[in-house]
Tab-separated table of C-alpha atoms and ligand atoms in Angstrom:
chain	number	residue	atom	x	y	z
Q	1	MET	CA	-219.347	5.345	-62.985
Q	2	ASN	CA	-220.055	1.717	-63.346
Q	3	ASP	CA	-216.636	0.617	-62.138
Q	4	PHE	CA	-216.934	3.162	-59.341
Q	5	ILE	CA	-220.211	1.708	-58.242
Q	6	LYS	CA	-218.686	-1.696	-58.298
Q	7	LYS	CA	-215.915	-0.537	-55.875
Q	8	LEU	CA	-218.689	1.134	-53.632
Q	9	GLN	CA	-220.522	-2.201	-53.420
Q	10	ALA	CA	-217.288	-3.839	-52.545
Q	11	ILE	CA	-217.018	-1.404	-49.549
Q	12	VAL	CA	-220.549	-1.488	-48.075
Q	13	GLY	CA	-222.201	-4.627	-49.875
Q	14	GLU	CA	-224.277	-4.904	-52.864
Q	15	ALA	CA	-227.572	-4.247	-51.114
Q	16	PHE	CA	-226.471	-1.006	-49.787
Q	17	VAL	CA	-225.397	0.803	-53.045
Q	18	SER	CA	-228.069	2.072	-55.577
Q	19	ALA	CA	-227.894	3.896	-58.884
Q	20	GLU	CA	-231.521	3.001	-59.813
Q	21	PRO	CA	-233.527	5.671	-61.093
Q	22	GLU	CA	-236.228	5.372	-58.305
Q	23	GLU	CA	-233.627	5.875	-55.668
Q	24	ARG	CA	-231.910	8.597	-57.647
Q	25	TYR	CA	-235.361	10.378	-57.786
Q	26	LEU	CA	-236.224	9.929	-54.253
Q	27	TYR	CA	-232.786	11.380	-53.146
Q	28	SER	CA	-232.924	14.277	-55.509
Q	29	MET	CA	-235.137	16.609	-53.504
Q	30	ASP	CA	-236.446	17.423	-50.108
Q	31	GLN	CA	-239.848	19.014	-48.896
Q	32	GLY	CA	-238.663	22.553	-49.770
Q	33	THR	CA	-238.675	24.641	-52.835
Q	34	MET	CA	-235.071	23.996	-54.049
Q	35	PRO	CA	-235.180	22.344	-57.558
Q	36	PRO	CA	-234.277	18.610	-57.754
Q	37	ALA	CA	-230.563	17.572	-58.206
Q	38	ALA	CA	-230.136	13.816	-58.445
Q	39	PRO	CA	-227.072	11.899	-57.320
Q	40	ASP	CA	-225.492	9.368	-59.492
Q	41	ALA	CA	-225.779	6.862	-56.738
Q	42	VAL	CA	-226.585	6.485	-53.078
Q	43	ALA	CA	-224.501	4.420	-50.403
Q	44	MET	CA	-225.203	3.359	-46.997
Q	45	PRO	CA	-222.207	2.639	-44.956
Q	46	GLU	CA	-222.294	0.684	-41.631
Q	47	THR	CA	-219.114	1.825	-39.978
Q	48	ALA	CA	-216.591	4.747	-39.729
Q	49	ASP	CA	-214.071	2.557	-41.503
Q	50	GLN	CA	-216.556	2.096	-44.512
Q	51	VAL	CA	-217.127	5.788	-44.584
Q	52	ALA	CA	-213.267	6.313	-44.711
Q	53	GLN	CA	-212.910	3.886	-47.554
Q	54	ILE	CA	-215.762	5.629	-49.484
Q	55	VAL	CA	-214.165	9.182	-48.915
Q	56	ARG	CA	-210.666	7.716	-50.082
Q	57	LEU	CA	-212.220	6.012	-53.312
Q	58	ALA	CA	-214.291	9.338	-54.084
Q	59	ASN	CA	-211.165	11.427	-53.597
Q	60	ALA	CA	-209.130	9.323	-55.842
Q	61	HIS	CA	-211.880	9.595	-58.612
Q	62	LYS	CA	-212.775	13.259	-57.610
Q	63	VAL	CA	-216.386	12.125	-57.141
Q	64	PRO	CA	-218.647	14.483	-55.011
Q	65	LEU	CA	-220.024	13.116	-51.862
Q	66	VAL	CA	-222.970	14.450	-50.121
Q	67	PRO	CA	-223.607	13.439	-46.348
Q	68	MET	CA	-227.108	12.869	-45.437
Q	69	GLY	CA	-228.890	12.086	-42.094
Q	70	GLY	CA	-232.816	12.305	-42.219
Q	71	GLY	CA	-232.647	14.548	-45.329
Q	72	LEU	CA	-235.200	16.782	-43.578
Q	73	VAL	CA	-233.403	20.107	-43.552
Q	74	LEU	CA	-235.903	21.407	-45.940
Q	75	SER	CA	-233.512	23.957	-47.615
Q	76	GLY	CA	-232.019	21.390	-50.091
Q	77	LEU	CA	-228.698	20.871	-48.537
Q	78	THR	CA	-228.518	17.226	-49.198
Q	79	ARG	CA	-229.175	17.402	-52.771
Q	80	ALA	CA	-226.266	16.477	-54.941
Q	81	LEU	CA	-225.728	19.790	-56.835
Q	82	LYS	CA	-222.738	18.382	-58.729
Q	83	GLY	CA	-223.796	14.791	-58.900
Q	84	GLY	CA	-221.800	12.047	-57.161
Q	85	VAL	CA	-222.771	10.040	-54.207
Q	86	ILE	CA	-225.260	10.603	-51.333
Q	87	VAL	CA	-223.806	8.884	-48.342
Q	88	ASP	CA	-226.851	8.056	-46.315
Q	89	MET	CA	-225.841	7.517	-42.538
Q	90	LYS	CA	-228.927	5.726	-41.480
Q	91	ARG	CA	-227.279	2.441	-41.053
Q	92	MET	CA	-224.891	3.947	-38.457
Q	93	ASP	CA	-227.521	3.796	-35.707
Q	94	ARG	CA	-225.766	2.538	-32.472
Q	95	ILE	CA	-226.119	4.412	-29.243
Q	96	ILE	CA	-222.609	3.751	-27.970
Q	97	GLU	CA	-222.749	5.059	-24.418
Q	98	VAL	CA	-224.966	7.043	-21.941
Q	99	ASN	CA	-223.087	8.642	-19.039
Q	100	PRO	CA	-225.751	9.270	-16.375
Q	101	VAL	CA	-223.494	11.111	-13.958
Q	102	SER	CA	-221.745	13.498	-16.439
Q	103	ARG	CA	-224.846	13.501	-18.434
Q	104	TYR	CA	-223.753	12.904	-21.969
Q	105	ALA	CA	-224.480	10.450	-24.760
Q	106	VAL	CA	-222.366	9.171	-27.486
Q	107	VAL	CA	-224.131	8.179	-30.716
Q	108	GLU	CA	-223.430	7.169	-34.245
Q	109	ALA	CA	-224.181	9.655	-36.854
Q	110	GLY	CA	-227.440	7.818	-38.023
Q	111	VAL	CA	-229.042	7.766	-34.661
Q	112	THR	CA	-232.422	9.656	-34.918
Q	113	GLN	CA	-234.012	11.932	-32.445
Q	114	GLY	CA	-236.998	9.495	-32.132
Q	115	VAL	CA	-234.678	6.572	-31.310
Q	116	LEU	CA	-232.560	8.474	-28.649
Q	117	LYS	CA	-235.721	9.693	-27.034
Q	118	ALA	CA	-237.228	6.238	-26.773
Q	119	TYR	CA	-233.919	4.712	-25.593
Q	120	LEU	CA	-233.612	7.281	-22.889
Q	121	SER	CA	-237.085	7.052	-21.614
Q	122	LYS	CA	-236.808	3.184	-21.438
Q	123	HIS	CA	-233.198	2.902	-19.861
Q	124	HIS	CA	-232.372	6.332	-18.302
Q	125	PRO	CA	-236.013	7.792	-17.540
Q	126	GLY	CA	-234.243	10.582	-15.355
Q	127	LEU	CA	-232.428	11.875	-18.419
Q	128	LYS	CA	-233.493	13.619	-21.633
Q	129	HIS	CA	-231.733	15.500	-24.796
Q	130	SER	CA	-233.019	18.547	-26.393
Q	131	MET	CA	-235.464	17.499	-29.115
Q	132	PRO	CA	-236.211	19.742	-32.145
Q	133	ASP	CA	-239.775	19.922	-33.423
Q	134	ALA	CA	-238.477	18.215	-36.589
Q	135	PRO	CA	-239.966	14.820	-37.485
Q	136	PRO	CA	-238.522	12.043	-35.204
Q	137	ALA	CA	-236.590	10.530	-38.279
Q	138	ALA	CA	-234.149	13.558	-38.253
Q	139	THR	CA	-230.798	12.514	-36.951
Q	140	ILE	CA	-228.952	14.041	-34.006
Q	141	ALA	CA	-225.853	14.509	-36.199
Q	142	GLY	CA	-227.739	16.342	-39.194
Q	143	ASN	CA	-229.342	18.670	-36.490
Q	144	VAL	CA	-226.085	19.432	-34.688
Q	145	CYS	CA	-224.302	20.033	-37.926
Q	146	ILE	CA	-226.760	22.811	-38.869
Q	147	HIS	CA	-226.776	24.497	-35.399
Q	148	GLY	CA	-230.253	23.208	-34.815
Q	149	SER	CA	-232.265	24.214	-31.640
Q	150	GLY	CA	-235.074	22.571	-29.519
Q	151	HIS	CA	-236.853	22.095	-26.305
Q	152	LEU	CA	-233.907	22.757	-24.097
Q	153	SER	CA	-232.367	25.480	-26.020
Q	154	VAL	CA	-233.136	28.343	-23.411
Q	155	LEU	CA	-231.245	26.124	-20.963
Q	156	GLY	CA	-228.470	24.912	-23.244
Q	157	GLY	CA	-228.360	27.093	-26.421
Q	158	PHE	CA	-228.045	25.898	-29.856
Q	159	HIS	CA	-227.606	22.180	-30.314
Q	160	SER	CA	-224.206	22.475	-31.490
Q	161	ASP	CA	-223.469	24.239	-28.106
Q	162	MET	CA	-224.507	20.914	-26.461
Q	163	LEU	CA	-221.734	18.955	-28.450
Q	164	THR	CA	-219.193	17.372	-26.244
Q	165	GLY	CA	-217.008	16.057	-29.222
Q	166	LEU	CA	-217.224	14.123	-32.410
Q	167	GLU	CA	-215.505	11.719	-34.693
Q	168	ALA	CA	-215.282	12.694	-38.395
Q	169	VAL	CA	-213.866	11.385	-41.596
Q	170	LEU	CA	-211.962	14.232	-43.411
Q	171	PRO	CA	-212.343	14.815	-47.000
Q	172	THR	CA	-209.059	13.034	-47.645
Q	173	GLY	CA	-210.178	9.882	-45.801
Q	174	GLU	CA	-208.570	10.209	-42.255
Q	175	ILE	CA	-210.616	9.373	-39.277
Q	176	VAL	CA	-210.194	12.248	-36.605
Q	177	ARG	CA	-211.665	12.904	-33.096
Q	178	THR	CA	-212.317	16.382	-31.432
Q	179	GLY	CA	-212.870	17.191	-27.846
Q	180	SER	CA	-211.989	15.327	-24.704
Q	181	CYS	CA	-212.493	11.867	-26.660
Q	182	SER	CA	-209.242	12.760	-28.646
Q	183	VAL	CA	-207.272	12.515	-25.542
Q	184	SER	CA	-209.287	10.385	-23.011
Q	185	PRO	CA	-211.834	7.592	-23.299
Q	186	GLN	CA	-214.567	9.791	-22.180
Q	187	TRP	CA	-216.691	12.259	-24.237
Q	188	PHE	CA	-217.544	14.973	-21.609
Q	189	SER	CA	-216.526	18.239	-23.211
Q	190	ARG	CA	-214.821	20.278	-26.158
Q	191	ALA	CA	-212.905	22.140	-23.600
Q	192	PRO	CA	-209.937	22.668	-22.637
Q	193	LEU	CA	-208.575	21.781	-26.110
Q	194	PRO	CA	-208.283	23.883	-29.535
Q	195	ASP	CA	-211.784	23.668	-30.675
Q	196	LEU	CA	-211.683	21.751	-33.795
Q	197	SER	CA	-215.284	20.753	-33.637
Q	198	GLY	CA	-216.386	24.015	-35.207
Q	199	LEU	CA	-214.827	22.798	-38.432
Q	200	PHE	CA	-217.870	20.586	-38.923
Q	201	LEU	CA	-220.661	22.820	-37.463
Q	202	GLY	CA	-222.566	25.231	-39.880
Q	203	TRP	CA	-220.570	23.980	-42.896
Q	204	SER	CA	-223.462	21.951	-44.533
Q	205	GLY	CA	-221.400	18.769	-44.881
Q	206	THR	CA	-218.531	20.640	-46.795
Q	207	THR	CA	-215.743	19.781	-44.449
Q	208	GLY	CA	-216.232	15.979	-43.621
Q	209	ILE	CA	-218.539	13.272	-42.568
Q	210	ILE	CA	-219.309	12.973	-38.864
Q	211	THR	CA	-219.495	9.388	-37.698
Q	212	LYS	CA	-219.972	9.684	-34.047
Q	213	LEU	CA	-220.712	12.427	-31.609
Q	214	GLY	CA	-221.261	13.233	-28.014
Q	215	ILE	CA	-224.116	15.354	-26.840
Q	216	ARG	CA	-225.164	16.794	-23.536
Q	217	LEU	CA	-228.135	15.243	-21.578
Q	218	PHE	CA	-230.138	17.079	-19.009
Q	219	PRO	CA	-232.434	16.111	-16.060
Q	220	ASN	CA	-235.892	14.737	-17.300
Q	221	TYR	CA	-238.305	16.284	-14.827
Q	222	ARG	CA	-241.119	14.502	-13.238
Q	223	TYR	CA	-243.390	17.554	-13.149
Q	224	ASN	CA	-243.800	19.748	-16.244
Q	225	ASP	CA	-245.703	22.765	-17.001
Q	226	VAL	CA	-246.219	25.431	-19.567
Q	227	LEU	CA	-247.476	29.018	-19.343
Q	228	ILE	CA	-248.703	31.003	-22.184
Q	229	TYR	CA	-248.438	34.879	-22.012
Q	230	VAL	CA	-250.313	37.032	-24.646
Q	231	SER	CA	-249.523	40.466	-25.619
Q	232	GLU	CA	-251.272	42.740	-28.130
Q	233	THR	CA	-248.245	44.542	-29.247
Q	234	ALA	CA	-245.039	43.060	-30.899
Q	235	ASP	CA	-242.999	45.895	-29.485
Q	236	LEU	CA	-243.465	44.562	-25.848
Q	237	MET	CA	-242.044	41.024	-26.840
Q	238	PRO	CA	-238.385	41.763	-26.318
Q	239	GLU	CA	-239.031	43.037	-22.828
Q	240	ILE	CA	-241.304	40.018	-22.053
Q	241	ILE	CA	-238.592	37.570	-23.346
Q	242	SER	CA	-235.926	39.400	-21.404
Q	243	ARG	CA	-238.045	39.312	-18.163
Q	244	PHE	CA	-238.758	35.436	-18.531
Q	245	THR	CA	-235.262	34.595	-19.575
Q	246	GLY	CA	-233.892	36.569	-16.576
Q	247	VAL	CA	-235.216	34.401	-13.953
Q	248	GLN	CA	-233.482	31.372	-15.487
Q	249	VAL	CA	-236.053	28.796	-14.907
Q	250	ALA	CA	-237.595	28.043	-18.325
Q	251	GLU	CA	-236.359	25.188	-20.468
Q	252	ASP	CA	-237.898	26.432	-23.844
Q	253	MET	CA	-239.690	29.676	-24.840
Q	254	THR	CA	-241.400	29.771	-28.119
Q	255	PRO	CA	-243.186	32.859	-29.236
Q	256	TRP	CA	-245.913	32.174	-31.922
Q	257	MET	CA	-248.108	34.451	-34.154
Q	258	THR	CA	-250.513	32.817	-36.576
Q	259	PRO	CA	-253.260	34.271	-38.860
Q	260	LYS	CA	-255.254	31.108	-38.241
Q	261	PRO	CA	-257.447	30.421	-36.230
Q	262	ASP	CA	-259.039	33.748	-36.460
Q	263	TRP	CA	-259.103	34.061	-32.537
Q	264	ALA	CA	-255.194	34.012	-32.576
Q	265	ARG	CA	-254.624	36.658	-35.302
Q	266	GLY	CA	-253.004	39.766	-34.249
Q	267	PHE	CA	-251.967	38.263	-30.747
Q	268	PHE	CA	-248.425	37.543	-29.660
Q	269	HIS	CA	-248.280	34.328	-27.675
Q	270	ILE	CA	-245.347	33.052	-25.897
Q	271	ASN	CA	-245.199	29.469	-24.549
Q	272	VAL	CA	-242.746	29.013	-21.527
Q	273	ALA	CA	-242.048	25.455	-20.758
Q	274	PHE	CA	-240.372	24.566	-17.380
Q	275	GLY	CA	-240.204	21.440	-15.219
Q	276	ALA	CA	-239.407	20.415	-11.793
Q	277	HIS	CA	-238.495	17.239	-9.502
Q	278	SER	CA	-241.391	18.144	-7.031
Q	279	LYS	CA	-244.754	19.989	-7.043
Q	280	LYS	CA	-243.315	22.459	-4.675
Q	281	GLU	CA	-240.448	23.299	-6.976
Q	282	LEU	CA	-242.949	23.551	-9.902
Q	283	ILE	CA	-244.972	26.056	-8.040
Q	284	PHE	CA	-241.943	27.975	-6.904
Q	285	LYS	CA	-240.808	28.154	-10.545
Q	286	ARG	CA	-244.132	29.206	-11.914
Q	287	ASN	CA	-244.252	31.913	-9.383
Q	288	LEU	CA	-240.868	33.182	-10.485
Q	289	LEU	CA	-242.026	33.403	-14.081
Q	290	GLN	CA	-245.343	35.026	-13.050
Q	291	GLU	CA	-243.685	37.532	-10.920
Q	292	SER	CA	-241.091	38.452	-13.572
Q	293	VAL	CA	-243.777	40.048	-15.748
Q	294	ARG	CA	-246.120	41.208	-12.931
Q	295	SER	CA	-245.570	44.871	-13.748
Q	296	ILE	CA	-246.416	44.217	-17.236
Q	297	THR	CA	-249.427	42.183	-16.520
Q	298	ASP	CA	-250.594	44.794	-14.216
Q	299	THR	CA	-250.893	47.441	-17.033
Q	300	GLY	CA	-253.316	45.261	-18.761
Q	301	ALA	CA	-251.059	45.206	-21.983
Q	302	ALA	CA	-250.431	41.457	-21.691
Q	303	GLY	CA	-251.581	38.507	-19.667
Q	304	PHE	CA	-251.421	34.898	-18.946
Q	305	LEU	CA	-253.944	32.682	-20.962
Q	306	PRO	CA	-255.817	30.197	-18.960
Q	307	ILE	CA	-255.194	26.761	-20.445
Q	308	PRO	CA	-257.592	23.894	-19.865
Q	309	PRO	CA	-255.657	20.707	-18.718
Q	310	VAL	CA	-256.421	18.819	-21.921
Q	311	GLN	CA	-255.069	21.560	-24.136
Q	312	LYS	CA	-252.005	21.942	-21.598
Q	313	SER	CA	-250.799	18.407	-22.371
Q	314	ARG	CA	-250.972	19.362	-26.145
Q	315	PHE	CA	-248.781	22.269	-25.611
Q	316	MET	CA	-246.215	20.167	-23.724
Q	317	GLU	CA	-245.945	17.362	-26.495
Q	318	ILE	CA	-242.415	16.913	-27.527
Q	319	PRO	CA	-241.763	17.299	-30.578
Q	320	SER	CA	-244.609	19.967	-30.868
Q	321	PRO	CA	-247.111	18.824	-33.443
Q	322	ASP	CA	-248.009	22.386	-34.224
Q	323	LEU	CA	-245.353	23.140	-36.945
Q	324	ALA	CA	-245.725	19.644	-38.576
Q	325	ARG	CA	-249.606	20.235	-38.797
Q	326	PHE	CA	-249.043	23.610	-40.215
Q	327	ALA	CA	-246.416	22.180	-42.774
Q	328	ASP	CA	-249.385	20.076	-44.103
Q	329	ALA	CA	-251.889	22.984	-44.352
Q	330	ARG	CA	-251.847	23.054	-48.168
Q	331	LYS	CA	-251.543	19.208	-48.503
Q	332	GLY	CA	-249.280	18.014	-51.281
Q	333	GLY	CA	-246.139	17.863	-49.168
Q	334	GLY	CA	-244.509	21.150	-49.495
Q	335	PHE	CA	-242.896	23.062	-46.499
Q	336	GLU	CA	-240.052	25.282	-45.855
Q	337	TYR	CA	-239.149	28.181	-43.677
Q	338	VAL	CA	-236.449	30.829	-43.281
Q	339	GLY	CA	-235.007	30.442	-39.710
Q	340	ALA	CA	-233.480	33.854	-39.000
Q	341	ILE	CA	-230.908	33.670	-36.324
Q	342	MET	CA	-231.021	37.228	-35.060
Q	343	ALA	CA	-230.928	39.571	-31.938
Q	344	VAL	CA	-234.154	39.407	-29.849
Q	345	GLU	CA	-234.694	43.184	-30.009
Q	346	ARG	CA	-235.522	42.834	-33.752
Q	347	PHE	CA	-238.624	40.723	-32.938
Q	348	ALA	CA	-241.256	43.426	-33.917
Q	349	GLU	CA	-239.550	44.349	-37.004
Q	350	ALA	CA	-239.131	40.707	-38.019
Q	351	TYR	CA	-242.745	40.179	-37.441
Q	352	ARG	CA	-243.908	43.253	-39.493
Q	353	ARG	CA	-241.504	42.420	-42.404
Q	354	GLY	CA	-242.738	38.609	-42.212
Q	355	THR	CA	-246.443	39.497	-42.357
Q	356	GLU	CA	-245.764	42.087	-45.335
Q	357	ILE	CA	-243.880	39.558	-47.332
Q	358	ALA	CA	-246.250	36.704	-46.746
Q	359	GLU	CA	-249.233	38.831	-47.719
Q	360	LYS	CA	-247.527	40.212	-50.768
Q	361	HIS	CA	-246.939	36.839	-52.199
Q	362	HIS	CA	-250.259	35.539	-50.986
Q	363	THR	CA	-248.604	32.437	-49.164
Q	364	THR	CA	-249.977	30.299	-46.417
Q	365	TYR	CA	-247.814	31.235	-43.691
Q	366	SER	CA	-247.124	30.888	-39.969
Q	367	LEU	CA	-244.547	33.126	-37.884
Q	368	GLY	CA	-242.757	32.277	-34.582
Q	369	ALA	CA	-239.581	32.000	-32.850
Q	370	ARG	CA	-237.523	29.958	-30.358
Q	371	ILE	CA	-235.519	31.867	-27.820
Q	372	ILE	CA	-231.818	30.646	-27.621
Q	373	GLY	CA	-230.060	30.924	-24.247
Q	374	ALA	CA	-230.869	33.402	-21.732
Q	375	GLY	CA	-232.253	35.613	-24.553
Q	376	HIS	CA	-228.870	35.798	-26.265
Q	377	ALA	CA	-230.502	35.338	-29.689
Q	378	MET	CA	-233.595	33.981	-31.306
Q	379	MET	CA	-234.277	31.706	-34.257
Q	380	PHE	CA	-237.262	33.679	-35.793
Q	381	PHE	CA	-239.081	31.365	-38.273
Q	382	PHE	CA	-241.191	32.649	-41.284
Q	383	ALA	CA	-242.793	29.416	-42.395
Q	384	TYR	CA	-244.546	28.725	-45.803
Q	385	ALA	CA	-246.722	25.622	-46.551
Q	386	PHE	CA	-247.251	24.951	-50.243
Q	387	ASN	CA	-248.628	22.204	-52.583
Q	388	ARG	CA	-245.858	20.633	-54.484
Q	389	ALA	CA	-248.262	19.601	-57.380
Q	390	ASP	CA	-249.140	23.258	-57.805
Q	391	ALA	CA	-246.169	25.004	-59.628
Q	392	GLU	CA	-247.801	28.471	-58.915
Q	393	ASP	CA	-248.079	27.649	-55.185
Q	394	VAL	CA	-244.376	26.338	-55.046
Q	395	GLY	CA	-243.250	29.636	-57.065
Q	396	ARG	CA	-245.083	31.954	-54.500
Q	397	ALA	CA	-243.446	30.236	-51.578
Q	398	ALA	CA	-240.051	30.267	-53.365
Q	399	GLU	CA	-240.287	33.959	-53.968
Q	400	ALA	CA	-241.498	34.673	-50.390
Q	401	LEU	CA	-238.593	32.706	-49.053
Q	402	GLU	CA	-236.048	34.525	-51.217
Q	403	GLU	CA	-237.457	37.935	-50.184
Q	404	THR	CA	-237.452	36.797	-46.536
Q	405	ASN	CA	-233.894	35.762	-46.644
Q	406	ARG	CA	-232.753	39.324	-47.883
Q	407	ALA	CA	-235.065	40.862	-45.219
Q	408	CYS	CA	-233.382	38.732	-42.547
Q	409	LEU	CA	-229.937	39.999	-43.764
Q	410	GLU	CA	-231.154	43.578	-43.827
Q	411	MET	CA	-232.309	43.332	-40.279
Q	412	GLY	CA	-228.823	42.269	-39.137
Q	413	GLY	CA	-229.911	38.527	-38.938
Q	414	ILE	CA	-228.395	35.516	-40.631
Q	415	PRO	CA	-230.535	32.800	-42.403
Q	416	TRP	CA	-230.067	29.494	-40.657
Q	417	LYS	CA	-229.458	26.284	-42.797
Q	418	ALA	CA	-229.515	28.683	-45.747
Q	419	GLU	CA	-230.315	27.404	-49.229
Q	420	ALA	CA	-227.432	27.477	-51.708
Q	421	PRO	CA	-228.506	30.987	-53.108
Q	422	ALA	CA	-228.903	32.287	-49.703
Q	423	GLN	CA	-225.428	31.007	-48.707
Q	424	LYS	CA	-224.137	33.198	-51.609
Q	425	GLU	CA	-226.024	36.240	-50.223
Q	426	ILE	CA	-224.420	35.629	-46.896
Q	427	LEU	CA	-220.925	35.315	-48.433
Q	428	LYS	CA	-221.380	38.596	-50.350
Q	429	ARG	CA	-222.040	40.254	-47.024
Q	430	MET	CA	-219.245	38.579	-45.104
Q	431	ASP	CA	-216.066	40.185	-44.080
Q	432	PRO	CA	-213.843	39.353	-47.200
Q	433	ASN	CA	-211.032	38.106	-44.945
Q	434	THR	CA	-213.361	35.593	-43.295
Q	435	VAL	CA	-214.433	34.324	-46.813
Q	436	SER	CA	-210.804	33.974	-47.763
Q	437	PHE	CA	-210.270	32.085	-44.517
Q	438	MET	CA	-213.189	29.929	-45.079
Q	439	ASN	CA	-211.645	29.074	-48.658
Q	440	ARG	CA	-208.294	28.367	-47.295
Q	441	LEU	CA	-209.585	25.951	-44.804
Q	442	ARG	CA	-211.552	24.241	-47.610
Q	443	ASP	CA	-208.645	24.037	-49.735
Q	444	THR	CA	-206.579	22.431	-46.985
Q	445	LEU	CA	-209.164	20.099	-45.772
Q	446	ASP	CA	-210.514	19.143	-49.252
Q	447	PRO	CA	-208.089	19.834	-52.014
Q	448	ASN	CA	-210.315	18.038	-54.652
Q	449	ARG	CA	-213.459	19.903	-53.343
Q	450	ILE	CA	-215.392	16.682	-53.234
Q	451	MET	CA	-217.487	17.410	-50.157
Q	452	ASN	CA	-220.960	18.678	-50.738
Q	453	PRO	CA	-219.833	20.969	-53.554
Q	454	GLY	CA	-222.086	23.834	-54.621
Q	455	ASN	CA	-222.418	24.915	-50.877
Q	456	TRP	CA	-220.668	27.835	-49.359
Q	457	GLU	CA	-219.246	28.614	-52.842
Q	458	VAL	CA	-219.483	32.116	-54.524
N	501	FAD	C1	-242.196	20.283	-39.025
N	501	FAD	C2	-240.736	20.447	-38.878
N	501	FAD	C3	-240.314	21.108	-37.719
N	501	FAD	C4	-238.960	21.354	-37.553
N	501	FAD	N1	-238.529	21.957	-36.312
N	501	FAD	C5	-237.148	22.092	-36.208
N	501	FAD	C6	-236.654	22.499	-35.007
N	501	FAD	O1	-237.474	22.834	-33.889
N	501	FAD	N2	-235.382	22.688	-34.614
N	501	FAD	C7	-234.441	22.437	-35.547
N	501	FAD	O2	-233.320	22.604	-35.392
N	501	FAD	N3	-234.969	22.046	-36.859
N	501	FAD	C8	-236.218	21.833	-37.170
N	501	FAD	N4	-236.713	21.363	-38.513
N	501	FAD	C9	-235.618	21.346	-39.519
N	501	FAD	C10	-234.996	19.962	-39.623
N	501	FAD	O3	-235.882	19.051	-39.941
N	501	FAD	C11	-234.042	19.481	-38.529
N	501	FAD	O4	-233.100	20.542	-38.257
N	501	FAD	C12	-233.399	18.184	-38.757
N	501	FAD	O5	-232.811	17.829	-37.498
N	501	FAD	C13	-232.155	18.032	-39.744
N	501	FAD	O6	-231.630	16.875	-39.585
N	501	FAD	P1	-231.577	15.746	-40.575
N	501	FAD	O7	-230.932	14.500	-40.204
N	501	FAD	O8	-232.604	15.620	-41.422
N	501	FAD	O9	-230.385	16.459	-41.513
N	501	FAD	P2	-230.068	16.403	-43.098
N	501	FAD	O10	-231.208	17.137	-43.906
N	501	FAD	O11	-229.825	15.058	-43.454
N	501	FAD	O12	-228.677	17.220	-43.194
N	501	FAD	C14	-228.605	18.657	-42.762
N	501	FAD	C15	-227.313	19.103	-43.210
N	501	FAD	O13	-226.136	18.468	-42.527
N	501	FAD	C16	-225.239	17.754	-43.229
N	501	FAD	N5	-224.988	16.413	-42.621
N	501	FAD	C17	-226.097	15.319	-42.282
N	501	FAD	N6	-225.364	14.346	-41.627
N	501	FAD	C18	-224.057	14.780	-41.727
N	501	FAD	C19	-222.896	14.029	-41.238
N	501	FAD	N7	-222.927	12.822	-40.560
N	501	FAD	N8	-221.758	14.519	-41.365
N	501	FAD	C20	-221.493	15.695	-41.936
N	501	FAD	N9	-222.673	16.396	-42.353
N	501	FAD	C21	-223.872	15.892	-42.173
N	501	FAD	C22	-225.989	17.536	-44.571
N	501	FAD	O14	-225.102	17.457	-45.707
N	501	FAD	C23	-226.789	18.778	-44.706
N	501	FAD	O15	-225.968	19.837	-45.087
N	501	FAD	C24	-238.008	21.058	-38.579
N	501	FAD	C25	-238.401	20.597	-39.724
N	501	FAD	C26	-239.781	20.255	-39.902
N	501	FAD	C27	-240.093	19.538	-41.129
């Protein structure tokens, strides 16, 4: 390994490779419940060419590589399950292009959510990208890779749907491009070419290392508003969601159910965020949303919550501070959630199963969802906060997460950014021909299986 580390240093510079125990410890875990797995070293490349050199070196020595952005995925996907080197992309932090007319940005893989947001608000205040509620240090690439979602997901779907193309280093070291940028100097879309971008989406870093990507941008409205609709019954939620998404004016819709504070317990809230270029347009959109559920409101089974202006701005913060605040509920820095990607009509069942599981395991929990597209799916989250210093607390959360993953699959959903054990559960239920197809692709792309091994493996 010493010789290998010297070669890594020759590629990225001595200051950007470490095999010191401190770094190996820090990079061995995330905030979730998965047990630590330390890398042998960490390297921070600055260019795509350096990434390609690292990959070729690792391939020649059959050393595993784990690509990492912010390392905030929570489900342990950036742990070095079979040792090797974590390739931390944070030095590749250039915003390469913003096209204000065709509304897309091209960024390097280490650009974070917070940096792109700040850049756009300074240089292109009329544009925004879809932010997740993750800490701002999360990268655009890491989030797109895992099919993340965020504040424009009702408008634009999963963040992977907003990808317009990418540049990646294959496990054998070639640099490839997918989407329009493979033919044209412009990064406007993945169509009309054979869509190779999917080879890097949802694969948890097992198919290559993304070095650049293009993402869609959207109008940043001058006027913004949020409505909160409250129902007493979970069974009404799919209909409410369908009505709101049906009028096609919301940017983001996030149902939330929480046992704390006491006044919120047992109620089903849904935040509906929308924006407009003028006050008149905002009022028009608000009326459309209110009218869409009028017949439900008139029955008295649900209604709009009056929100004082001071509270309203809190509900419109992007990223929302609420999940981050909940994540710290137990102190001690432990937080993880099962994000079940599932059909919207499963809402009530997901809620009931989620509360049963959380109460059975005596965990500190919060439940909620983000609607994807015009009600095409939802990411239903079952979030658990725990104290990392308290082994029993961690154990309770781990058991609850495992049971939730199983429940999600039983309900016809699929755990999102699944931990390695949950990936195995997914593979067990997957069509065998699909599993074999995935394996054949992996063998072709990565004959030495150096890319994030231990993931998507039986
Ligand atoms: C409080 C809180 C709220 C959150 N809210 C949201 C939310 O609203 N929406 C949401 O989507 N997520 C959310 N998350 C989850 C998570 O933090 C984000 O999805 C985050 O964007 C992941 O990005 P990352 O850069 O940290 O990825 P990482 O953890 O670094 O990586 C994620 C995966 O992608 C792979 N990967 C990373 N970079 C590359 C690359 N360049 N090439 C190839 N593979 C790569 C890694 O190997 C890993 O498998 C939240 C987390 C917290 C703590």
